[in-house]
mmCIF file of C-alpha atoms in Angstrom:
data_model
loop_
_atom_site.group_PDB
_atom_site.id
_atom_site.type_symbol
_atom_site.label_atom_id
_atom_site.label_comp_id
_atom_site.label_asym_id
_atom_site.label_seq_id
_atom_site.Cartn_x
_atom_site.Cartn_y
_atom_site.Cartn_z
ATOM 1 C CA MET A 162 66.785 -87.644 -10.293
ATOM 2 C CA GLN A 163 64.753 -89.065 -8.033
ATOM 3 C CA ARG A 164 61.366 -90.641 -9.219
ATOM 4 C CA ILE A 165 58.308 -91.210 -6.952
ATOM 5 C CA GLU A 166 55.029 -92.810 -7.422
ATOM 6 C CA VAL A 167 51.619 -91.473 -6.465
ATOM 7 C CA SER A 168 49.006 -93.323 -8.264
ATOM 8 C CA HIS A 169 47.015 -95.566 -7.268
ATOM 9 C CA LYS A 170 48.120 -99.170 -8.815
ATOM 10 C CA ILE A 171 44.962 -101.004 -10.715
ATOM 11 C CA GLU A 172 43.436 -104.291 -9.271
ATOM 12 C CA MET A 173 40.763 -106.413 -10.674
ATOM 13 C CA GLY A 174 37.639 -105.892 -8.124
ATOM 14 C CA MET A 175 39.220 -102.498 -6.451
ATOM 15 C CA LYS A 176 36.400 -99.531 -5.985
ATOM 16 C CA THR A 177 37.234 -96.048 -6.849
ATOM 17 C CA TYR A 178 33.915 -94.295 -6.240
ATOM 18 C CA PRO A 179 30.751 -95.355 -4.881
ATOM 19 C CA GLY A 180 28.116 -97.068 -7.683
ATOM 20 C CA LEU A 181 30.566 -96.756 -10.704
ATOM 21 C CA PRO A 182 32.020 -100.198 -12.418
ATOM 22 C CA GLU A 183 34.859 -101.999 -10.850
ATOM 23 C CA PRO A 184 38.104 -102.799 -13.899
ATOM 24 C CA ARG A 185 38.256 -105.917 -14.912
ATOM 25 C CA ALA A 186 40.502 -108.106 -17.389
ATOM 26 C CA GLU A 187 40.114 -110.185 -20.609
ATOM 27 C CA VAL A 188 42.925 -112.034 -21.437
ATOM 28 C CA ILE A 189 42.849 -112.122 -25.892
ATOM 29 C CA ILE A 190 46.111 -114.356 -26.605
ATOM 30 C CA ASP A 191 48.222 -116.221 -23.817
ATOM 31 C CA TYR A 192 51.103 -117.911 -23.493
ATOM 32 C CA ASP A 193 49.790 -121.031 -24.570
ATOM 33 C CA SER A 194 47.162 -120.173 -27.725
ATOM 34 C CA GLY A 195 50.007 -121.705 -29.966
ATOM 35 C CA ARG A 196 48.939 -118.525 -32.443
ATOM 36 C CA TYR A 197 52.543 -117.679 -33.250
ATOM 37 C CA GLY A 198 53.397 -122.046 -34.400
ATOM 38 C CA GLY A 199 55.647 -122.549 -30.924
ATOM 39 C CA LEU A 200 58.067 -120.188 -32.138
ATOM 40 C CA SER A 201 57.412 -117.219 -29.664
ATOM 41 C CA GLU A 202 54.723 -117.132 -27.379
ATOM 42 C CA PHE A 203 52.444 -113.388 -26.188
ATOM 43 C CA TYR A 204 50.480 -112.560 -23.987
ATOM 44 C CA ILE A 205 47.454 -109.730 -25.127
ATOM 45 C CA ALA A 206 44.910 -108.593 -22.517
ATOM 46 C CA SER A 207 41.994 -106.248 -22.796
ATOM 47 C CA LEU A 208 41.716 -103.930 -19.881
ATOM 48 C CA HIS A 209 37.616 -102.847 -19.045
ATOM 49 C CA CYS A 210 37.419 -99.648 -16.887
ATOM 50 C CA CYS A 211 35.351 -96.961 -15.539
ATOM 51 C CA GLY A 212 37.459 -93.420 -16.971
ATOM 52 C CA ASN A 213 37.589 -92.684 -13.152
ATOM 53 C CA THR A 214 39.610 -95.763 -11.890
ATOM 54 C CA GLY A 215 42.280 -95.150 -9.762
ATOM 55 C CA THR A 216 44.389 -92.237 -10.087
ATOM 56 C CA TYR A 217 42.713 -90.223 -12.598
ATOM 57 C CA VAL A 218 43.303 -86.800 -14.060
ATOM 58 C CA ASP A 219 39.642 -84.560 -15.331
ATOM 59 C CA ALA A 220 39.575 -82.842 -18.201
ATOM 60 C CA PRO A 221 37.556 -79.702 -18.574
ATOM 61 C CA ILE A 222 34.629 -81.995 -20.729
ATOM 62 C CA HIS A 223 34.033 -83.770 -17.746
ATOM 63 C CA ARG A 224 31.643 -80.990 -16.128
ATOM 64 C CA TYR A 225 30.690 -79.116 -19.144
ATOM 65 C CA ARG A 226 29.606 -80.061 -22.273
ATOM 66 C CA GLY A 227 31.168 -79.124 -25.411
ATOM 67 C CA GLY A 228 34.416 -78.199 -22.897
ATOM 68 C CA THR A 229 37.959 -79.361 -23.963
ATOM 69 C CA ASP A 230 38.642 -83.355 -23.642
ATOM 70 C CA LEU A 231 41.411 -85.041 -22.923
ATOM 71 C CA ALA A 232 43.045 -85.203 -26.429
ATOM 72 C CA GLY A 233 42.902 -81.312 -26.096
ATOM 73 C CA LEU A 234 44.283 -80.791 -22.848
ATOM 74 C CA SER A 235 47.804 -79.363 -23.086
ATOM 75 C CA LEU A 236 51.035 -81.184 -22.481
ATOM 76 C CA GLU A 237 52.341 -78.058 -20.462
ATOM 77 C CA LYS A 238 49.637 -78.930 -17.695
ATOM 78 C CA LEU A 239 50.238 -82.637 -17.647
ATOM 79 C CA ALA A 240 54.023 -83.317 -18.337
ATOM 80 C CA HIS A 241 56.728 -82.199 -16.003
ATOM 81 C CA VAL A 242 55.226 -79.696 -14.411
ATOM 82 C CA PRO A 243 56.725 -77.494 -11.205
ATOM 83 C CA LEU A 244 55.290 -78.893 -8.254
ATOM 84 C CA LEU A 245 53.922 -77.173 -5.229
ATOM 85 C CA VAL A 246 52.846 -79.503 -2.117
ATOM 86 C CA VAL A 247 51.080 -78.159 0.572
ATOM 87 C CA ASP A 248 50.168 -79.794 3.935
ATOM 88 C CA ALA A 249 45.972 -79.684 5.397
ATOM 89 C CA LEU A 250 46.855 -82.291 7.366
ATOM 90 C CA ASP A 251 42.771 -82.653 9.869
ATOM 91 C CA VAL A 252 41.432 -80.440 8.143
ATOM 92 C CA VAL A 253 38.275 -81.011 5.912
ATOM 93 C CA SER A 254 37.132 -78.358 4.507
ATOM 94 C CA ILE A 255 39.944 -76.686 3.126
ATOM 95 C CA GLY A 256 39.680 -72.672 2.244
ATOM 96 C CA PRO A 257 41.735 -70.248 0.961
ATOM 97 C CA ALA A 258 43.715 -69.623 3.856
ATOM 98 C CA LEU A 259 46.057 -72.143 3.072
ATOM 99 C CA PHE A 260 47.353 -71.001 0.144
ATOM 100 C CA ARG A 261 47.819 -67.351 0.384
ATOM 101 C CA GLY A 262 51.093 -66.133 -0.070
ATOM 102 C CA LEU A 263 52.217 -69.144 -2.249
ATOM 103 C CA LYS A 264 54.078 -69.155 -5.674
ATOM 104 C CA MET A 265 51.717 -70.877 -7.393
ATOM 105 C CA ALA A 266 51.786 -69.594 -11.370
ATOM 106 C CA GLY A 267 52.520 -71.983 -13.994
ATOM 107 C CA ARG A 268 52.752 -75.087 -10.922
ATOM 108 C CA ALA A 269 50.976 -78.062 -9.959
ATOM 109 C CA VAL A 270 49.315 -77.612 -6.680
ATOM 110 C CA VAL A 271 49.566 -80.916 -5.175
ATOM 111 C CA VAL A 272 46.997 -80.857 -1.684
ATOM 112 C CA ARG A 273 48.188 -83.856 0.958
ATOM 113 C CA THR A 274 45.406 -85.083 3.643
ATOM 114 C CA GLU A 275 46.836 -88.394 4.024
ATOM 115 C CA TRP A 276 43.356 -89.672 3.164
ATOM 116 C CA SER A 277 44.871 -92.154 0.602
ATOM 117 C CA ARG A 278 45.734 -93.814 4.093
ATOM 118 C CA HIS A 279 42.314 -95.226 3.521
ATOM 119 C CA TRP A 280 42.176 -96.843 0.289
ATOM 120 C CA ARG A 281 40.219 -99.864 -0.206
ATOM 121 C CA THR A 282 38.399 -99.356 2.811
ATOM 122 C CA ASP A 283 34.562 -98.007 3.750
ATOM 123 C CA ALA A 284 36.012 -95.023 5.470
ATOM 124 C CA TYR A 285 37.708 -93.473 2.589
ATOM 125 C CA PHE A 286 34.016 -92.980 1.026
ATOM 126 C CA GLY A 287 33.262 -91.122 3.953
ATOM 127 C CA GLN A 288 32.892 -87.195 5.101
ATOM 128 C CA ASN A 289 36.337 -86.601 2.806
ATOM 129 C CA PRO A 290 38.542 -83.823 2.643
ATOM 130 C CA HIS A 291 38.371 -81.536 0.018
ATOM 131 C CA LEU A 292 38.358 -78.095 -1.576
ATOM 132 C CA THR A 293 35.830 -75.107 -1.363
ATOM 133 C CA GLU A 294 34.885 -73.009 -4.004
ATOM 134 C CA GLU A 295 36.760 -69.697 -2.422
ATOM 135 C CA ALA A 296 39.927 -72.402 -2.242
ATOM 136 C CA CYS A 297 39.607 -72.848 -6.137
ATOM 137 C CA LYS A 298 39.457 -69.561 -6.654
ATOM 138 C CA ALA A 299 42.658 -68.825 -4.674
ATOM 139 C CA LEU A 300 44.104 -71.183 -6.699
ATOM 140 C CA LEU A 301 43.674 -69.777 -9.985
ATOM 141 C CA ASP A 302 43.931 -66.351 -8.598
ATOM 142 C CA GLY A 303 47.801 -67.490 -8.144
ATOM 143 C CA GLY A 304 47.620 -68.941 -11.789
ATOM 144 C CA ALA A 305 48.301 -72.494 -10.748
ATOM 145 C CA VAL A 306 47.853 -74.452 -13.605
ATOM 146 C CA PHE A 307 46.940 -78.097 -12.096
ATOM 147 C CA ALA A 308 45.312 -78.983 -9.273
ATOM 148 C CA GLY A 309 45.202 -82.617 -7.337
ATOM 149 C CA ILE A 310 44.706 -84.523 -3.934
ATOM 150 C CA ASP A 311 44.866 -87.249 -2.613
ATOM 151 C CA SER A 312 41.101 -87.765 -0.999
ATOM 152 C CA VAL A 313 38.395 -89.572 -2.737
ATOM 153 C CA ASN A 314 37.549 -86.177 -4.361
ATOM 154 C CA ILE A 315 38.227 -82.810 -4.416
ATOM 155 C CA ASP A 316 34.649 -81.553 -3.599
ATOM 156 C CA SER A 317 32.738 -82.649 -0.687
ATOM 157 C CA LEU A 318 30.793 -85.933 -1.891
ATOM 158 C CA GLU A 319 27.830 -84.092 -0.185
ATOM 159 C CA ASP A 320 28.067 -81.073 -1.914
ATOM 160 C CA LEU A 321 26.282 -82.147 -5.588
ATOM 161 C CA ARG A 322 27.054 -77.992 -6.746
ATOM 162 C CA ARG A 323 30.779 -79.836 -6.943
ATOM 163 C CA PRO A 324 31.970 -76.089 -6.871
ATOM 164 C CA ALA A 325 35.495 -77.047 -6.908
ATOM 165 C CA HIS A 326 35.112 -79.249 -9.867
ATOM 166 C CA THR A 327 32.738 -76.336 -11.419
ATOM 167 C CA THR A 328 35.187 -73.653 -10.345
ATOM 168 C CA LEU A 329 38.936 -75.730 -11.831
ATOM 169 C CA LEU A 330 37.359 -76.719 -14.639
ATOM 170 C CA GLY A 331 35.261 -74.203 -15.444
ATOM 171 C CA ALA A 332 39.324 -72.143 -16.037
ATOM 172 C CA GLY A 333 40.740 -75.347 -18.431
ATOM 173 C CA VAL A 334 42.464 -76.799 -14.975
ATOM 174 C CA PRO A 335 43.073 -80.397 -15.207
ATOM 175 C CA ILE A 336 42.192 -82.419 -12.161
ATOM 176 C CA CYS A 337 43.862 -84.919 -10.243
ATOM 177 C CA GLU A 338 41.471 -87.015 -7.465
ATOM 178 C CA HIS A 339 43.058 -90.409 -5.342
ATOM 179 C CA MET A 340 46.709 -89.641 -5.482
ATOM 180 C CA THR A 341 49.043 -90.905 -3.425
ATOM 181 C CA ASN A 342 52.286 -91.497 -1.161
ATOM 182 C CA LEU A 343 52.301 -87.568 -0.956
ATOM 183 C CA SER A 344 54.692 -87.594 2.383
ATOM 184 C CA ALA A 345 57.266 -88.566 -0.033
ATOM 185 C CA LEU A 346 57.314 -85.536 -2.619
ATOM 186 C CA PRO A 347 59.311 -82.542 -1.861
ATOM 187 C CA LYS A 348 57.438 -79.373 -0.761
ATOM 188 C CA GLU A 349 58.932 -77.555 -4.091
ATOM 189 C CA GLY A 350 61.449 -78.198 -6.265
ATOM 190 C CA GLY A 351 59.763 -81.530 -7.975
ATOM 191 C CA TYR A 352 58.256 -81.749 -11.313
ATOM 192 C CA ILE A 353 54.904 -84.197 -11.951
ATOM 193 C CA HIS A 354 53.638 -86.270 -14.950
ATOM 194 C CA ALA A 355 49.995 -86.752 -15.522
ATOM 195 C CA ALA A 356 49.253 -87.879 -18.534
ATOM 196 C CA PRO A 357 46.169 -89.460 -19.917
ATOM 197 C CA ILE A 358 46.106 -90.918 -23.240
ATOM 198 C CA ALA A 359 44.943 -88.734 -25.888
ATOM 199 C CA TRP A 360 41.227 -89.952 -25.798
ATOM 200 C CA VAL A 361 39.192 -88.005 -28.447
ATOM 201 C CA GLY A 362 35.975 -87.118 -26.378
ATOM 202 C CA GLY A 363 37.165 -88.696 -22.765
ATOM 203 C CA ALA A 364 36.520 -86.821 -19.654
ATOM 204 C CA THR A 365 38.367 -88.879 -17.622
ATOM 205 C CA PHE A 366 41.062 -91.282 -17.586
ATOM 206 C CA PRO A 367 43.891 -93.277 -14.975
ATOM 207 C CA VAL A 368 46.921 -91.396 -14.657
ATOM 208 C CA ARG A 369 50.311 -92.487 -13.682
#
């Protein structure tokens, strides 16, 4: 079985989304602490980051008050989910036609736009590829259980209604954003693993 990395590395000072805090690390115990009397040594650190850091998954509570949190998401929608990769290259507003006739029932549908080539540049926060509300309804009608995209947002950054989040999370479908390296994935026959920590009350968290 081949395993393919489709998440960005988390590095100190990186920016995932405009206006959100950048991750930082704090060393709690280092190798020279002397805590173990010279008999052994350990490195322990804490990571301080916004849930929307790197490649992450959104739970319904991210959009809806009282919605399902990260701890409440079923692993059936996050771990070893049959994968369908759909190409939408050089398209900004991705409509429902892209998904017509596809077998999506019970699958994680991941949209490849190659926007991730702009990661860690100002261009990444420009006019981004995104799914329309109608496209998201097509995903639901087809039975998709997970939606992912290699863009800064599954919605247009200019549309404050956030129709894609509203539609998908309203139906209990987790969303994964800021994916990368999707060209390395098979179009069909693969599986995706994108399970966040079981954070009670958590809305969004990085995944690998």
